[in-house]
């Protein structure tokens, strides 16, 4: 809700302060002007709107103080120190040092008077950027509905007219930075129930339960590690050979590790959430990422219980079996993918939006592999230089063909192969590892000898532990 | 046609009563205003248009009466009881009780006079919403062409200016609710043939045939159930063992169940349709869903007849064979899918349109799995906080890779496996169940002993029944 | 080029005669009006533009004569004969007979005078439609560049204001029908070379060659049919059994049939093309479809020559082997597909653009199966009645899952299976048919006995024929 | 950056000189006019804007000189020599010779005076095109930031009003051609560090290293070729048979060839890059294509090192094994694809944007095969002639079904088959070639006889060479 409030305020500011704002941003900038007249009008429009804010704005806005505790607009212009330029003669006389001039416009004079300021005689050929910055204060009354105290905001707005490219197009950026502050003088009558206590109690409960689950799982893992140590020594002494690595890992239950990670995330996330409720913190992102990921892990953890029925096991087993092959295969395919990514970025970067930075290239190629957005990608590079056009065709056709027809098909071959292996195992029994052989042997010995040994009781204990599974909770 | 009439009227109203309506809704609201002037103009424009409706509207509209039987507009404003706010000082003095003021504007005064009403001095900082509601009456003359009597409609229109967020952006909603009423005073001359009778006769015919089919199928199933009971007893007595569950299900012909469901739906749907024709009911949705689903089932039922040719059977058999595996597999994959759904909703919800509610997240992820809309989904979260951006990349790449490369490939492996099994069965014969063995044995006995037993004759009777298949009709 | 000329003229007319035409059509209509004032203005704008056409239009336009040989506009209005309606009282008094009033506006009076005509007092509540029709003449000078004689066109333009729905929205249709006529009085000086002769010669050459190819292929097929007859008799006499159907088809070379169809199409298409050049015909569509399809067939025919290398044969052989299975499979899947198509049309028709008619439903579902347009389809039905919304989700999820996961996977299983079969055959030899056994036997006999028989020589003759393949030409 | 500067200038020019430019191009043209008034206004707007350029433009622009060294606009109109046309009478009297009239508008008179020139009485019926061309000079100051000297540009702008179609729609093209020139009179004070030297040094280093790698690889290949020659002779003499072709290729290490190509490209690309830095060249495209492709090859080359671990080898081996089959298969499928491409182009060309030229048809079909853009392609041909509509449906359905269901499935079958073969080989050993047998034999002999022969030492030497791999560098 806080994110939405900031977002809506930002949109409202753009409509208020940008002349001719079309409702959506053009690119990474909000709008652009192409003539000197428009540039001046954009600047004076913002100034005028600021002066009449009270009579215009629909929001709960008031003027805020600057860094230097003054109310008003601060207009700064950056330009090259001095210079004359006659492009017709290709004569350029410029000092590349950059000078910054600032002026503070308070509310004492009317916007019309400010217009006549000599500061606003802009020499566009050496102008780099004009920056209009002002602070506004606002109150988010919406929270009253949800029975919470309203938040006060300070909006640091900056309008930037960027002429750095000197290409005849000035891009206008609008940047609104909102900070939450506690309101100084709140006086709210009426029935505001503070039911946040119940939420806090619930959060605390979640933390306690997760903590319990965390401790139990950690104990299981610690015990298992101790058991492994004893088993290794025992094996080394008795059979005089080392236990293979895979067998050593068998002792550590991967599911417990999953639960531990999930619990840790839930606990940290819940603590952050309580802090946010208490207005001590404002960073929602980390909190939501932690809680979100823990939810994902909890759901994945449910598969474990399905795995107790053998027939349900196939997904997990096949993924386990095919994982090393798939990863190795991905490493190879990844090389080619990286190659194409870099190549596309270098060659097509200046001609194609989707190839502008490495990250977008990777996304675009990934989408292409999965059959998305193909025609649009082809079409976007239509009317450029013939050489690049030819290269882009070769590039796209070869990439798509290679990945969709060769590599995706190989994936299917890999998985089908793993599935067949698993199926055969399920019918004929899995190949036994040292550990399993040993356990079987022990088991058969035990049957005949009925001698409870400390070692085996420990294994049983581990097994018993496994059954009182730590609680898993979805928040 | 009724749906289209309502839809078109709603669009026409938006053009008539909303100032600056751009032709399409912005989001779930129709348009939005950002300045006080625009807000006032939006309100007065609607009032003025309502007054001059007769001279403006192209439709067959007249003023309708309110709930309190008065003609005119009802304007209500919701605001906090009282309050003063100086956001500059972060001083807030507000009573969180909500007060509702209403005023009734009839046609006696001109819109200009209403404007000066003190009611329309809005204090935006404590205003929550303004609601303008009015009733209009209309007649759908279009039905005269199709030789039916025209319907009269009452439109309950509500324009809502929503300032609950206090973010400086007032969203304008337009809500048009249409009720069908019988016209009071119809006087239509000219050749209106009432050919609805033929349609009614056809509907009745459909109902009768479906009823016949329904009864025959039900009888078959009832007989089969009786036969099963006898068979179970017989088997228990003679071989002293229970018949396995799958064999018990063999007695119930799934196709008959399909036909019964389809018939029931057709009958209920047709009855609803007749009621709608007779203007007793106006809920088209349920009727169309019933008739539509029954049509789907009827077409699916046709596969049964194709199944009589053995070569055509492969689709049904493979689907039957792979279904339990696929469902079990889906249960596992579904866990991961659910985990991703929740996780995406929690983390990306405030930053991404497609992750706003659980339901859209599920649809978006489903589309991603099937290779749709990938680049757009990636691109939409471009310019937000770096942490969330990184998370979204990890989230999307891992989800898509996991599902398209691992899980879809496993699906293919599953189905290919089932197909191979079925193919082997078709060549070498299916493994025989108890029931089939028994039947074969009986058959061979019968051949040698030629003793017609009551039991076997009953099976034959069942078979004969199967051949006089109930009629299946497409409406 | 003719299509483009018509298209551009039609767009130009819309800009000239439709007030506020936004550049693209809204739906199947060009634009729409919502107020009485706009409706009147739309009509008078068209009339006024027509009067000043000479000074406005950029094209080579002149006034054309009506069906009744008069120059000017013909305005017709359709309305119910008489009626009074008070929607407020739900009182309707209407004669459902439709009356058509027409008026002819020539160029003698100014548009302003016409406005005062009592004809233009429209009573919208009983108005059905207003139709403004006029004829314009134009010359396509563009053809002069390609050294051809220019064509003269007669444009029959009709502007229709459609109020049949009486929903408050009048849809404006613009319909432009262009007829090509020979210009009466052409007088073109300057260097117009009539190089159409060369094209005609080329066309004639194509026809001759195709004819030759056609005759040779037909002869081969006729000979093959005769041979088959003799072989059948021979087989029946000697071995006293009938030759199986598949063997009988072996005699007819499918490639020759392909060549014959392709040749026929090319010949007819080329003749049509010559007729069009000679301005006797104006129907380009049939001609281009014939020539296009023949080109497709010619390219497919090239595969035959690749098939002479055994390794290249796999595509053809696998397709041949899997075709019957695939077709049978498609029949079953098609039933479910049809069921879903009908069901979607009935239920979702009024709520979703893509489900408006059967044909679009089929296309939409086909696109969904292939992973296209999924999220958009889901999203479009968002804010409607809850029941339909729920149904649409069930419908789409079940359809997509069923088809992508079950049926497409089965396809892969089918094809993989056929490929394996073919591969095994290629390694171990194909199973021999009666015919091949017979030929082999003959061959071995021949080797030992060296008795040239009339029958075998005929086979050889057939083979020799096969080698002098008819020419295949791409136009 | 240079590309971006040109692009932005071109957009700025369009906003400055085209009346009513909507911000994006309509098609391949920028905008279009439909009335005589608009056409005149478009022309005079451009002239007027040119005159007031200094006071309007935001960029660093000045007037440039024409080819004939004059400042000003050059307006040319192309029209048929003389003619009268009365389309109403279908009378055409025209001289198809094309006449070109030009006028030079300098800055001496005001734009209003120019308007009255008789030159600007356009007779649209015989007008072919009006071309307004002018030169502007600009300076790219942006480079100062990156501590480089600014570039001077000459923009050759041409506005073309194209009436060749005489369809009533004049298309307006804006063409901006930018040439980089060295500025004549640069006078830049302030701290411009010329750090290009460091870049040059780095480039030189890259070239040197690549050269070294190139020489080493070439040497390896030359030695291998010599070895092959000797081996061939040896084999021919000793065993008296020719070595098979595949074995001969074994001597040439494909990876070295890859490295050589990559090195060559890097060297040429780097040299071009240095030339561009030195302002001797302005063709970025070739340079970026060379460097991009070499980067791709370098990444692909990394797979080789992964291939040293046997498990990673599967991608390369399977691709190697399946490549000949896949290529042969593609040849067949390509025939059908080509057939469809030509057929679609011929038939659907005039009705569908995506089928306008062969190249777009190929892209559109390729996208369709991969499941992209399907519904949009279907929908775009909705409301045209019924015959073409029917054909388009047949065409699209058959193409998509054939390729997605048959051919893509066959691809999977092919790859799965190859993968199985490779897997079997990896388990049971690869089939041995003559060369390998010979080497093994030699190896075993060597073991027993310990006779170092010149021949074998040469093989060892080759092997040693292989281990000191030439350096591969990513730029």
XYZ file of C-alpha atoms in Angstrom, chain C:
475
model
C -0.466 -2.740 -56.941
C -4.129 -2.450 -57.849
C -5.044 -3.681 -54.359
C -2.746 -1.071 -52.796
C -4.271 1.723 -54.934
C -7.786 0.789 -53.845
C -6.688 0.517 -50.231
C -4.977 3.917 -50.215
C -7.923 5.595 -51.897
C -10.238 4.097 -49.332
C -8.084 5.468 -46.496
C -7.945 8.869 -48.196
C -11.761 8.922 -48.529
C -12.149 8.168 -44.838
C -9.912 11.094 -43.962
C -11.807 13.349 -46.346
C -15.396 12.448 -45.540
C -15.457 11.262 -41.929
C -15.266 13.997 -39.291
C -12.678 13.199 -36.658
C -11.490 9.997 -38.291
C -8.633 8.853 -36.030
C -6.565 7.124 -38.736
C -7.510 3.563 -37.913
C -10.870 1.867 -37.815
C -12.335 1.304 -34.367
C -13.694 -2.155 -35.020
C -15.545 -3.239 -38.147
C -16.887 0.330 -38.245
C -14.733 3.386 -38.847
C -15.765 5.661 -36.020
C -18.705 6.350 -33.739
C -20.656 9.328 -32.373
C -22.492 9.636 -29.101
C -24.349 12.964 -29.252
C -26.977 14.413 -31.542
C -24.735 17.356 -32.364
C -21.917 15.044 -33.444
C -24.304 13.031 -35.567
C -25.537 16.119 -37.442
C -22.003 17.398 -37.853
C -20.838 14.080 -39.281
C -23.558 14.215 -41.914
C -23.043 17.856 -42.908
C -19.263 17.460 -42.896
C -19.515 14.742 -45.511
C -21.900 16.859 -47.615
C -19.694 19.915 -47.364
C -16.523 18.019 -48.202
C -18.228 16.532 -51.229
C -19.143 19.987 -52.498
C -15.624 21.329 -52.141
C -13.941 18.143 -53.302
C -12.042 19.857 -56.123
C -10.317 22.236 -53.757
C -9.626 19.688 -51.072
C -8.707 16.369 -52.579
C -5.164 15.535 -53.520
C -6.180 12.656 -55.764
C -7.230 12.591 -59.381
C -10.898 12.592 -58.504
C -13.994 13.851 -60.246
C -17.716 13.518 -59.601
C -19.253 10.373 -60.970
C -22.818 9.713 -61.996
C -25.311 7.818 -59.868
C -27.266 4.788 -60.997
C -29.865 7.286 -62.177
C -27.174 9.222 -64.060
C -27.212 12.267 -61.834
C -24.248 13.862 -60.170
C -24.555 14.493 -56.474
C -25.121 12.902 -53.125
C -27.976 10.592 -52.342
C -28.991 10.676 -48.703
C -31.423 8.057 -47.479
C -32.806 7.636 -44.007
C -34.517 4.530 -42.705
C -36.906 4.897 -39.801
C -39.917 3.283 -38.242
C -43.026 4.603 -39.898
C -44.319 6.668 -37.049
C -44.163 6.538 -33.348
C -43.967 8.287 -30.083
C -41.913 7.051 -27.231
C -41.666 8.182 -23.640
C -39.076 5.927 -22.076
C -39.720 7.614 -18.720
C -43.268 6.256 -18.690
C -42.167 3.106 -20.468
C -44.704 4.059 -23.088
C -43.972 2.955 -26.603
C -46.139 3.651 -29.586
C -44.438 2.517 -32.722
C -45.210 1.121 -36.136
C -42.609 -1.536 -36.848
C -42.859 -1.011 -40.610
C -39.706 0.543 -41.941
C -39.920 3.596 -44.146
C -37.135 4.806 -46.388
C -36.888 8.507 -47.279
C -34.358 9.656 -49.835
C -33.204 13.016 -51.048
C -30.845 13.885 -53.849
C -28.437 16.734 -53.154
C -26.894 18.105 -56.323
C -24.234 20.726 -56.604
C -26.643 23.545 -57.432
C -27.141 24.691 -53.869
C -24.505 25.300 -51.226
C -24.174 22.861 -48.321
C -25.479 25.502 -45.918
C -28.763 25.670 -47.771
C -29.156 21.933 -47.654
C -28.767 21.995 -43.892
C -32.088 23.767 -43.473
C -33.918 21.020 -45.324
C -36.685 19.541 -43.211
C -35.345 16.151 -44.294
C -32.476 16.665 -41.882
C -34.687 16.994 -38.816
C -33.885 13.525 -37.560
C -35.966 11.891 -34.849
C -33.318 9.666 -33.395
C -35.633 7.465 -31.338
C -37.173 6.036 -34.489
C -34.241 6.485 -36.835
C -32.640 3.270 -38.013
C -29.945 4.441 -40.333
C -28.779 7.281 -42.531
C -27.003 6.404 -45.735
C -25.031 8.900 -47.783
C -23.911 7.508 -51.105
C -22.051 9.090 -53.978
C -19.962 8.066 -56.939
C -16.490 9.357 -57.662
C -14.281 8.767 -60.652
C -10.549 8.428 -60.485
C -7.578 7.564 -62.673
C -4.660 5.435 -61.562
C -1.777 7.318 -63.138
C 0.789 5.180 -61.332
C 0.729 2.581 -64.096
C 2.322 5.075 -66.473
C 5.607 4.467 -64.661
C 5.451 0.775 -65.434
C 4.786 1.673 -69.056
C 1.193 0.566 -69.046
C -1.980 2.401 -69.887
C -3.685 3.995 -66.857
C -6.898 2.502 -65.492
C -10.033 4.448 -64.743
C -11.921 3.687 -61.572
C -15.437 4.328 -60.379
C -15.674 4.483 -56.589
C -19.078 3.787 -55.101
C -18.797 5.295 -51.672
C -21.358 4.846 -48.956
C -21.306 6.405 -45.515
C -23.700 4.645 -43.178
C -24.720 5.962 -39.772
C -26.110 2.876 -38.118
C -28.531 3.427 -35.241
C -30.217 0.001 -35.399
C -29.141 -0.871 -31.873
C -30.654 2.322 -30.406
C -28.040 2.090 -27.702
C -26.978 5.728 -27.797
C -23.988 4.944 -29.974
C -24.214 5.502 -33.723
C -21.617 3.561 -35.620
C -20.332 5.139 -38.809
C -19.352 2.761 -41.575
C -17.497 3.831 -44.663
C -17.724 1.512 -47.597
C -15.780 2.110 -50.794
C -16.339 -0.158 -53.724
C -14.004 0.319 -56.679
C -14.751 -0.833 -60.202
C -12.160 -0.756 -62.947
C -13.374 0.709 -66.208
C -11.549 1.410 -69.401
C -10.904 5.097 -69.723
C -12.910 6.685 -72.496
C -10.632 9.313 -73.779
C -7.007 8.529 -73.202
C -4.452 10.766 -74.736
C -1.005 10.003 -73.505
C 2.040 11.388 -75.176
C 5.589 10.579 -74.219
C 7.559 7.347 -74.273
C 5.173 4.642 -73.160
C 6.774 1.393 -74.204
C 4.391 -1.466 -74.312
C 6.680 -4.168 -73.017
C 3.783 -6.310 -71.957
C 4.450 -8.403 -75.034
C 7.580 -9.866 -73.527
C 5.639 -10.862 -70.435
C 2.994 -12.450 -72.611
C 5.599 -14.438 -74.527
C 7.082 -15.645 -71.259
C 3.646 -16.659 -69.995
C 2.965 -18.535 -73.192
C 6.281 -20.362 -72.877
C 5.413 -21.408 -69.333
C 2.063 -22.718 -70.525
C 3.663 -24.731 -73.328
C 6.241 -26.332 -71.086
C 3.685 -27.154 -68.423
C 1.460 -28.648 -71.075
C 4.287 -30.893 -72.225
C 5.003 -31.972 -68.678
C 1.308 -32.563 -68.096
C 0.972 -34.771 -71.177
C 4.044 -36.856 -70.346
C 2.926 -37.432 -66.783
C -0.604 -38.309 -67.824
C 0.778 -40.791 -70.321
C 2.902 -42.392 -67.623
C -0.076 -42.718 -65.345
C -2.308 -44.104 -68.060
C 0.354 -46.671 -68.955
C 0.754 -47.545 -65.293
C -2.983 -48.065 -64.943
C -3.019 -50.373 -67.960
C -0.078 -52.267 -66.532
C -1.886 -52.626 -63.246
C -4.899 -54.100 -65.003
C -2.750 -56.659 -66.788
C -0.861 -57.439 -63.600
C -4.089 -57.998 -61.681
C -5.384 -60.407 -64.302
C -2.042 -62.150 -64.491
C -1.836 -62.538 -60.727
C -5.406 -63.750 -60.484
C -4.803 -66.362 -63.186
C -1.396 -67.568 -62.050
C -1.532 -67.452 -58.262
C -5.301 -67.347 -58.059
C -5.409 -64.571 -55.479
C -6.260 -60.916 -55.453
C -3.553 -58.333 -55.112
C -3.980 -56.305 -51.906
C -5.094 -52.680 -52.126
C -1.808 -51.138 -51.069
C -0.032 -53.020 -53.826
C -2.497 -51.766 -56.404
C -1.711 -48.195 -55.376
C 1.990 -48.867 -55.867
C 1.414 -48.679 -59.608
C 0.312 -45.086 -59.439
C 3.230 -42.811 -58.851
C 2.050 -40.181 -56.379
C 4.712 -37.756 -57.578
C 3.233 -37.799 -61.086
C -0.168 -36.933 -59.662
C 1.479 -34.045 -57.826
C 3.118 -32.846 -61.026
C -0.171 -33.101 -62.932
C -2.057 -31.051 -60.332
C 0.727 -28.498 -60.225
C 0.832 -28.263 -64.036
C -2.914 -27.858 -64.314
C -2.843 -25.069 -61.772
C 0.044 -23.306 -63.484
C -1.691 -23.474 -66.871
C -5.017 -22.157 -65.610
C -3.262 -19.534 -63.518
C -1.131 -18.351 -66.426
C -4.144 -18.098 -68.696
C -5.939 -16.032 -66.059
C -2.858 -13.855 -65.725
C -2.804 -13.167 -69.465
C -6.486 -12.311 -69.376
C -5.865 -9.877 -66.522
C -3.046 -8.236 -68.437
C -5.431 -7.836 -71.325
C -7.901 -6.101 -68.970
C -10.559 -8.723 -69.648
C -10.605 -9.910 -66.078
C -10.060 -8.164 -62.758
C -10.118 -11.054 -60.329
C -6.528 -11.336 -59.168
C -7.299 -13.608 -56.230
C -8.078 -16.851 -58.043
C -5.110 -16.386 -60.357
C -2.670 -15.793 -57.499
C -4.053 -18.705 -55.487
C -3.602 -21.068 -58.443
C -0.069 -19.892 -59.221
C 0.872 -19.800 -55.550
C -0.329 -23.310 -54.847
C 1.402 -24.652 -57.931
C 4.658 -23.074 -56.733
C 4.217 -24.780 -53.368
C 3.660 -28.117 -55.089
C 6.690 -27.647 -57.329
C 8.927 -27.085 -54.313
C 7.446 -30.089 -52.560
C 8.126 -32.047 -55.741
C 11.824 -31.311 -55.399
C 11.900 -33.569 -52.346
C 11.366 -36.472 -54.720
C 14.766 -35.949 -56.259
C 16.332 -35.710 -52.817
C 14.597 -38.998 -52.041
C 16.836 -40.728 -54.598
C 19.626 -40.483 -52.005
C 18.517 -42.930 -49.380
C 19.656 -40.871 -46.403
C 17.448 -37.970 -47.424
C 14.448 -40.171 -47.497
C 13.751 -40.207 -43.799
C 11.392 -37.210 -43.695
C 9.164 -38.569 -46.443
C 9.212 -42.130 -45.161
C 8.480 -41.175 -41.568
C 5.688 -38.882 -42.623
C 4.271 -41.634 -44.821
C 4.511 -44.188 -42.016
C 3.068 -41.969 -39.324
C 0.366 -40.375 -41.451
C -2.392 -42.941 -40.922
C -1.752 -43.057 -37.185
C -1.582 -39.293 -36.979
C -4.805 -38.882 -38.917
C -6.635 -41.398 -36.742
C -5.239 -39.703 -33.694
C -6.282 -36.303 -35.007
C -9.817 -37.575 -35.511
C -10.054 -38.363 -31.792
C -8.324 -35.197 -30.627
C -10.449 -33.251 -33.126
C -13.610 -34.367 -31.345
C -12.420 -32.877 -28.070
C -11.205 -29.798 -29.930
C -14.595 -29.351 -31.590
C -16.301 -29.821 -28.257
C -14.205 -27.107 -26.696
C -14.756 -24.845 -29.706
C -18.539 -25.084 -29.496
C -18.565 -24.831 -25.724
C -16.344 -21.745 -25.735
C -18.444 -20.119 -28.412
C -21.709 -20.674 -26.560
C -20.544 -19.661 -23.103
C -17.801 -17.085 -23.597
C -19.103 -15.637 -26.882
C -20.746 -12.504 -25.475
C -17.929 -11.730 -23.062
C -14.804 -12.168 -25.119
C -13.806 -10.777 -28.496
C -11.914 -13.904 -29.458
C -14.895 -16.131 -28.843
C -17.357 -14.117 -30.902
C -17.672 -16.553 -33.788
C -16.860 -20.211 -34.243
C -14.061 -19.486 -36.618
C -12.198 -17.120 -34.256
C -12.725 -19.532 -31.393
C -11.029 -22.256 -33.406
C -8.136 -19.920 -34.209
C -7.808 -18.758 -30.630
C -7.744 -22.312 -29.282
C -5.256 -23.330 -31.981
C -2.999 -20.464 -30.939
C -3.345 -21.435 -27.294
C -2.303 -25.006 -28.054
C 0.821 -23.658 -29.672
C 1.635 -21.448 -26.723
C 0.613 -18.119 -28.168
C -1.432 -15.287 -26.738
C -2.176 -17.033 -23.469
C -1.961 -14.265 -20.900
C -3.898 -11.852 -23.107
C -6.699 -14.383 -23.494
C -6.836 -14.925 -19.768
C -6.743 -11.224 -19.004
C -9.479 -10.151 -21.387
C -12.252 -11.783 -19.394
C -11.205 -10.305 -16.077
C -13.989 -8.063 -14.864
C -17.181 -9.826 -15.868
C -19.736 -11.902 -14.012
C -18.160 -14.205 -11.445
C -19.766 -17.397 -12.744
C -18.525 -16.871 -16.280
C -15.139 -15.849 -14.945
C -14.829 -19.099 -13.011
C -15.979 -21.103 -15.991
C -13.509 -19.375 -18.296
C -10.637 -20.241 -15.934
C -11.664 -23.894 -15.734
C -12.175 -23.949 -19.474
C -8.817 -22.413 -20.384
C -6.707 -24.244 -17.837
C -8.234 -27.617 -18.699
C -7.999 -27.042 -22.432
C -4.399 -25.879 -22.412
C -3.213 -28.551 -20.014
C -4.977 -31.305 -21.888
C -3.708 -30.287 -25.283
C -0.173 -29.122 -24.534
C 0.708 -31.741 -21.969
C -1.238 -34.766 -23.110
C -1.915 -34.465 -26.793
C 1.231 -32.738 -28.001
C 3.302 -35.189 -25.987
C 1.418 -38.041 -27.605
C 2.236 -36.539 -30.989
C 5.898 -36.681 -30.172
C 5.483 -40.266 -28.990
C 3.747 -41.157 -32.274
C 6.408 -39.590 -34.470
C 9.319 -40.937 -32.430
C 7.771 -44.377 -32.717
C 7.384 -44.105 -36.503
C 10.931 -42.826 -36.827
C 12.270 -45.778 -34.876
C 10.318 -48.164 -37.080
C 11.668 -46.558 -40.245
C 15.198 -46.587 -38.886
C 14.937 -50.290 -38.093
C 13.572 -50.916 -41.578
C 16.410 -48.959 -43.163
C 18.903 -51.143 -41.308
C 17.181 -54.516 -41.707
C 15.272 -53.991 -44.945
C 11.654 -53.091 -45.396
C 9.013 -55.808 -45.062
C 8.265 -57.023 -48.575
C 4.895 -56.758 -50.217
C 3.420 -59.266 -52.660
C 4.401 -57.076 -55.565
C 7.998 -56.725 -54.495
C 8.283 -60.444 -53.871
C 6.898 -61.125 -57.286
C 9.284 -58.682 -58.913
C 12.223 -60.199 -57.084
C 11.172 -63.646 -58.083
C 10.826 -62.518 -61.677
C 14.183 -60.850 -61.473
C 15.895 -63.990 -60.204
C 14.069 -66.134 -62.705
C 15.044 -63.775 -65.435
C 18.639 -64.062 -64.391
C 18.633 -67.794 -64.769
C 16.302 -68.211 -67.719
C 17.116 -65.091 -69.689
C 13.679 -65.188 -71.263
C 12.507 -61.726 -72.053
C 8.772 -61.757 -71.525
C 6.391 -59.123 -72.764
C 5.269 -58.500 -69.257
C 8.647 -57.742 -67.815
C 9.670 -55.604 -70.720
C 6.643 -53.541 -69.952
C 7.851 -52.976 -66.421
C 11.204 -51.971 -67.750
C 9.524 -49.633 -70.149
C 7.719 -48.095 -67.233
C 10.991 -47.636 -65.483
C 12.615 -46.073 -68.468
C 9.707 -43.685 -68.665
C 10.243 -42.673 -65.074
C 13.720 -41.492 -65.849
C 12.801 -38.957 -68.508
C 11.041 -36.854 -65.936
C 8.779 -34.116 -67.159
C 10.240 -30.698 -66.677
C 9.257 -28.814 -63.598
C 9.400 -25.112 -63.794
C 9.089 -22.387 -61.261
C 7.397 -19.331 -62.671
